[in-house]
Amino acid sequence: MPRVRFLPLRPLALASLVANVALIVTGAAVRLTGSGLGCPTWPRCTDSSYTTTAEMGVHGVIEFGNRMLTFALGVIAVACVIAALLEKPRRRSRVLLSIAVLLYIPLQAVVGGITVLTDLNPWVVGVHFLISIVIIAFAYALWRRAAEGDGKPVRLVPHPIRQLVWILSTVSAAVIALGVVVTGSGPHAGDLDAKRNGIDPATVSQAHADVVFLLIGLTVALVFALRALRAPRATVRAAVVLLVVELGQGLIGFVQYFTHLPVLLVGAHMLGAALVWTSTLAVLWSLRSRPEVSPPPSTSPSPTMPAEEPVPAPR
């Protein structure tokens, strides 16, 4: 049956993915400019206004702009759900993934509000960031699934390679989680009076760096293993891209640490965390393909071929 699309699901899914990565960048801008309490309450911006006021200055504009991006994410997520529901034939996996993205966005907004109401508690701020990582995973899955067929998944690499990639993905998530702890111990709190998590920055930064080295080592091993097995070009390319992104992110991390965390490098490092995660997801999704379902063979005679006449039995 031909597929009918009333709304372009895949471009909408890509827009959702890009916008959620952008939310991480704007969230970093809020924290790095000291605008975390630019709107000092929630859900309103002030006790008497839902929007920023002139008296709140640039900090209010930055914080309110970050809040408005959440509404844009919600609009895109709703459009994705509608597009998935209107597809003919409707794909259950696409509908569920689009709903997952949509449901996490109000959760993200509520946790963001709690960060304001708790005066930027570093642990709550960390949860706020990690929810974005979860949303990115669902948005990326929706984007990839929107381009796949409904055939049975075809595994492109042997089982040990898949196990290695799952270990690598777990380590990648651990790197991001430890990065959140490092951030909570550092100087860029989002407000001069915001508390930090009390963990020694040097100690947790060393632990973070150690796990980064493990991640890079696993990725190098994956690249060599894929080349030795002559894996599909797309799978090898995804692993190489991940390695390049990791090396770039690691370089930024070391430079920012030894230059005492300049805001531009910290912002680039936040963007890099999102890129490392999406590159990890790309490797995961490159391990298999899903072709379109082939139509069942027709059993009726071809209209261009005349039916054979019965041959009379010999007498």
Coordinates of C-alpha atoms in Angstrom, one line a residue:
M1 CA 0.0 0.0 0.0
P2 CA 1.5 3.4 -0.9
R3 CA 2.5 5.6 2.0
V4 CA 0.5 8.9 2.3
R5 CA 2.0 11.7 4.4
F6 CA -0.2 14.7 5.4
L7 CA 2.7 16.3 7.3
P8 CA 6.4 15.6 6.7
L9 CA 7.3 13.6 9.8
R10 CA 11.1 13.3 9.2
P11 CA 11.8 17.0 8.8
L12 CA 9.7 17.7 11.9
A13 CA 11.6 15.1 13.8
L14 CA 14.9 16.7 12.7
A15 CA 13.6 20.1 13.8
S16 CA 12.7 18.6 17.2
L17 CA 16.2 17.1 17.5
V18 CA 18.0 20.4 16.6
A19 CA 15.7 22.5 18.8
N20 CA 16.4 20.2 21.8
V21 CA 20.2 20.5 21.2
A22 CA 19.6 24.3 21.0
L23 CA 17.9 24.3 24.3
I24 CA 21.1 22.9 25.9
V25 CA 23.0 25.8 24.4
T26 CA 20.6 28.4 25.5
G27 CA 20.5 26.8 29.0
A28 CA 24.3 27.1 29.0
A29 CA 23.9 30.8 28.1
V30 CA 21.5 31.3 31.0
R31 CA 24.0 29.8 33.5
L32 CA 27.2 31.4 32.0
T33 CA 25.7 34.9 31.9
G34 CA 24.5 34.7 35.5
S35 CA 20.9 34.8 34.3
G36 CA 19.6 31.8 36.1
L37 CA 17.3 33.9 38.3
G38 CA 16.7 36.5 35.6
C39 CA 13.1 35.5 36.1
P40 CA 13.1 35.0 39.9
T41 CA 10.0 32.9 40.1
W42 CA 8.0 30.3 38.2
P43 CA 5.7 29.8 36.3
R44 CA 5.5 33.6 36.1
C45 CA 8.6 35.6 35.4
T46 CA 7.8 38.0 38.3
D47 CA 5.1 37.9 40.9
S48 CA 3.0 40.1 38.7
S49 CA 4.0 39.3 35.1
Y50 CA 4.5 36.2 33.0
T51 CA 7.0 38.1 30.8
T52 CA 10.2 39.9 31.5
T53 CA 10.2 43.6 32.4
A54 CA 12.5 46.4 31.6
E55 CA 13.7 46.6 35.2
M56 CA 15.1 43.1 35.0
G57 CA 17.5 44.0 32.2
V58 CA 19.4 41.6 30.0
H59 CA 19.3 38.8 32.5
G60 CA 15.6 38.7 32.4
V61 CA 15.6 38.7 28.6
I62 CA 18.0 35.7 28.5
E63 CA 16.1 33.6 31.0
F64 CA 12.7 34.4 29.5
G65 CA 14.0 33.6 26.0
N66 CA 15.1 30.2 27.3
R67 CA 11.6 29.6 28.7
M68 CA 10.0 30.6 25.4
L69 CA 12.1 28.0 23.5
T70 CA 10.4 25.3 25.6
F71 CA 7.1 26.4 24.1
A72 CA 8.6 26.2 20.6
L73 CA 9.7 22.7 21.4
G74 CA 6.2 21.8 22.5
V75 CA 4.7 23.1 19.3
I76 CA 7.2 21.0 17.2
A77 CA 6.5 17.9 19.4
V78 CA 2.7 18.3 18.9
A79 CA 3.3 18.6 15.1
C80 CA 5.3 15.4 15.2
V81 CA 2.5 13.5 17.0
I82 CA 0.0 14.8 14.5
A83 CA 2.2 13.8 11.6
A84 CA 2.7 10.3 13.0
L85 CA -1.0 9.8 13.6
L86 CA -1.9 10.9 10.1
E87 CA 0.5 8.7 8.3
K88 CA -1.0 6.0 6.1
P89 CA -0.3 3.4 7.1
R90 CA 0.1 4.5 10.7
R91 CA 3.4 3.2 12.3
R92 CA 3.0 2.4 16.0
S93 CA 6.6 2.9 16.8
R94 CA 6.6 6.4 15.3
V95 CA 3.5 7.4 17.2
L96 CA 5.0 6.2 20.5
L97 CA 8.3 7.9 19.9
S98 CA 6.6 11.2 19.1
I99 CA 4.4 10.9 22.2
A100 CA 7.5 10.2 24.3
V101 CA 9.2 13.4 23.1
L102 CA 6.0 15.4 23.8
L103 CA 5.5 14.0 27.3
Y104 CA 9.1 14.8 28.4
I105 CA 8.8 18.5 27.4
P106 CA 6.4 19.5 30.1
L107 CA 8.4 17.5 32.6
Q108 CA 11.5 19.4 31.4
A109 CA 9.6 22.7 32.0
V110 CA 8.5 21.7 35.5
V111 CA 12.0 20.7 36.5
G112 CA 13.2 24.0 35.1
G113 CA 10.7 25.7 37.3
I114 CA 11.9 23.8 40.3
T115 CA 15.5 24.9 39.6
V116 CA 14.3 28.5 39.9
L117 CA 12.2 27.9 43.0
T118 CA 15.2 26.1 44.7
D119 CA 17.5 29.0 43.8
L120 CA 19.5 26.9 41.2
N121 CA 20.2 23.9 43.4
P122 CA 23.0 22.2 41.4
W123 CA 21.5 18.7 41.6
V124 CA 18.2 19.9 40.3
V125 CA 20.0 21.8 37.5
G126 CA 21.8 18.6 36.7
V127 CA 18.5 16.7 36.4
H128 CA 17.2 19.5 34.2
F129 CA 20.1 18.9 31.8
L130 CA 19.8 15.1 31.8
I131 CA 16.2 15.3 30.9
S132 CA 17.3 17.1 27.7
I133 CA 19.7 14.2 27.0
V134 CA 16.7 11.7 27.3
I135 CA 14.6 13.9 25.0
I136 CA 17.4 14.0 22.4
A137 CA 17.5 10.2 22.5
F138 CA 13.8 9.9 21.7
A139 CA 13.9 12.7 19.1
Y140 CA 16.9 11.1 17.3
A141 CA 15.2 7.7 17.4
L142 CA 12.0 9.3 15.8
W143 CA 14.1 10.9 13.1
R144 CA 15.9 7.7 12.2
R145 CA 12.7 5.6 12.5
A146 CA 10.9 8.0 10.1
A147 CA 13.3 7.0 7.3
E148 CA 13.0 3.2 7.9
G149 CA 10.8 0.6 6.4
D150 CA 8.7 -2.0 8.3
G151 CA 10.7 -5.0 7.4
K152 CA 12.4 -7.2 10.0
P153 CA 15.6 -5.6 11.4
V154 CA 18.7 -6.8 9.6
R155 CA 21.8 -6.9 11.8
L156 CA 24.9 -5.5 10.0
V157 CA 27.6 -6.5 12.5
P158 CA 28.3 -9.6 14.6
H159 CA 27.0 -9.9 18.2
P160 CA 30.4 -9.1 19.9
I161 CA 30.5 -5.7 18.1
R162 CA 26.9 -4.9 19.2
Q163 CA 27.9 -5.7 22.8
L164 CA 30.9 -3.4 22.5
V165 CA 28.7 -0.6 21.2
W166 CA 26.3 -1.0 24.1
I167 CA 29.2 -0.8 26.5
L168 CA 30.5 2.3 24.7
S169 CA 27.0 3.9 24.9
T170 CA 26.8 3.3 28.6
V171 CA 30.2 4.8 29.1
S172 CA 29.2 7.8 27.0
A173 CA 26.1 8.3 29.2
A174 CA 28.4 8.1 32.3
V175 CA 30.7 10.7 30.8
I176 CA 27.8 13.1 30.4
A177 CA 26.5 12.3 34.0
L178 CA 29.9 13.0 35.5
G179 CA 30.1 16.2 33.5
V180 CA 27.0 17.3 35.2
V181 CA 28.6 16.7 38.6
V182 CA 31.7 18.6 37.5
T183 CA 29.5 21.5 36.4
G184 CA 27.7 21.5 39.8
S185 CA 31.1 21.9 41.5
G186 CA 32.4 24.7 39.3
P187 CA 32.1 28.5 39.4
H188 CA 29.4 29.0 36.7
A189 CA 26.3 28.6 38.9
G190 CA 23.9 30.8 37.0
D191 CA 23.8 33.4 39.9
L192 CA 26.3 34.8 42.3
D193 CA 24.4 33.5 45.3
A194 CA 23.7 30.0 44.0
K195 CA 25.1 27.2 46.0
R196 CA 27.4 24.5 44.6
N197 CA 27.3 20.8 45.3
G198 CA 30.3 20.8 47.6
I199 CA 32.4 18.2 45.8
D200 CA 36.0 19.0 45.2
P201 CA 36.3 20.2 41.6
A202 CA 39.7 18.8 40.9
T203 CA 38.7 15.3 42.2
V204 CA 35.5 15.0 40.2
S205 CA 37.2 16.6 37.1
Q206 CA 39.9 13.8 37.2
A207 CA 37.2 11.1 37.5
H208 CA 35.4 12.7 34.5
A209 CA 38.7 12.8 32.5
D210 CA 39.4 9.1 33.3
V211 CA 36.0 8.0 32.0
V212 CA 36.5 10.2 28.9
F213 CA 39.8 8.3 28.2
L214 CA 37.9 5.0 28.6
L215 CA 35.3 6.2 26.1
I216 CA 37.9 7.3 23.5
G217 CA 39.7 3.9 23.9
L218 CA 36.5 2.0 23.4
T219 CA 35.7 4.1 20.3
V220 CA 39.2 3.5 18.8
A221 CA 38.8 -0.2 19.4
L222 CA 35.4 -0.1 17.7
V223 CA 36.8 1.7 14.6
F224 CA 39.6 -0.9 14.2
A225 CA 37.2 -3.8 14.8
L226 CA 34.7 -2.5 12.2
R227 CA 37.5 -2.0 9.6
A228 CA 38.9 -5.5 10.3
L229 CA 35.4 -7.0 9.8
R230 CA 34.7 -4.9 6.7
A231 CA 31.5 -3.6 8.3
P232 CA 29.2 -1.4 6.2
R233 CA 30.6 2.0 5.3
A234 CA 27.9 3.8 7.1
T235 CA 28.7 2.0 10.3
V236 CA 32.4 2.7 10.1
R237 CA 31.7 6.3 9.2
A238 CA 29.5 6.7 12.3
A239 CA 32.2 5.4 14.5
V240 CA 34.9 7.6 13.0
V241 CA 32.6 10.7 13.4
L242 CA 32.1 9.8 17.0
L243 CA 35.8 9.5 17.6
V244 CA 36.4 12.9 16.0
V245 CA 33.7 14.5 18.1
E246 CA 35.1 12.9 21.3
L247 CA 38.6 14.2 20.5
G248 CA 37.3 17.7 19.8
Q249 CA 35.3 17.6 23.0
G250 CA 38.2 16.3 25.0
L251 CA 40.5 19.1 23.7
I252 CA 37.9 21.7 24.6
G253 CA 37.6 20.2 28.1
F254 CA 41.3 20.2 28.8
V255 CA 41.8 23.8 27.5
Q256 CA 38.9 25.1 29.5
Y257 CA 40.1 23.4 32.7
F258 CA 43.7 24.8 32.4
T259 CA 42.4 28.3 31.3
H260 CA 40.1 28.5 34.4
L261 CA 36.8 27.9 32.6
P262 CA 36.2 30.9 30.2
V263 CA 32.6 31.2 29.4
L264 CA 32.9 30.7 25.6
L265 CA 34.8 27.4 26.0
V266 CA 32.3 26.2 28.7
G267 CA 29.4 26.9 26.3
A268 CA 31.2 25.1 23.5
H269 CA 31.8 22.2 25.9
M270 CA 28.0 22.0 26.6
L271 CA 27.3 21.9 22.9
G272 CA 29.9 19.2 22.6
A273 CA 28.2 17.1 25.2
A274 CA 25.1 17.1 23.1
L275 CA 27.1 16.3 19.9
V276 CA 28.9 13.4 21.6
W277 CA 25.5 12.0 22.7
T278 CA 23.9 12.3 19.2
S279 CA 27.1 10.8 17.6
T280 CA 26.8 7.8 20.1
L281 CA 23.2 7.4 19.1
A282 CA 24.2 7.4 15.4
V283 CA 26.6 4.5 16.0
L284 CA 23.9 2.6 17.8
W285 CA 21.4 3.1 14.9
S286 CA 24.0 2.2 12.3
L287 CA 24.2 -1.4 13.6
R288 CA 21.1 -2.5 11.8
S289 CA 18.8 -1.6 8.9
R290 CA 15.1 -2.0 8.4
P291 CA 14.0 -2.4 4.7
E292 CA 10.6 -1.8 3.3
V293 CA 8.2 -4.7 3.4
S294 CA 8.0 -6.4 0.1
P295 CA 4.5 -6.9 -1.3
P296 CA 3.4 -10.6 -1.4
P297 CA 3.8 -12.3 -4.7
S298 CA 0.7 -12.3 -6.9
T299 CA -0.9 -15.7 -7.5
S300 CA -3.3 -14.6 -10.3
P301 CA -2.2 -15.1 -13.9
S302 CA -0.6 -12.2 -15.6
P303 CA -3.1 -10.1 -17.7
T304 CA -0.6 -10.0 -20.6
M305 CA -0.2 -13.8 -20.8
P306 CA -3.0 -15.8 -22.3
A307 CA -4.2 -18.7 -20.2
E308 CA -3.1 -22.1 -21.4
E309 CA -5.7 -24.3 -23.0
P310 CA -6.1 -27.8 -21.7
V311 CA -4.3 -30.4 -23.6
P312 CA -6.7 -33.3 -24.7
A313 CA -5.8 -36.6 -23.2
P314 CA -4.5 -39.2 -25.8
R315 CA -7.0 -41.8 -26.9

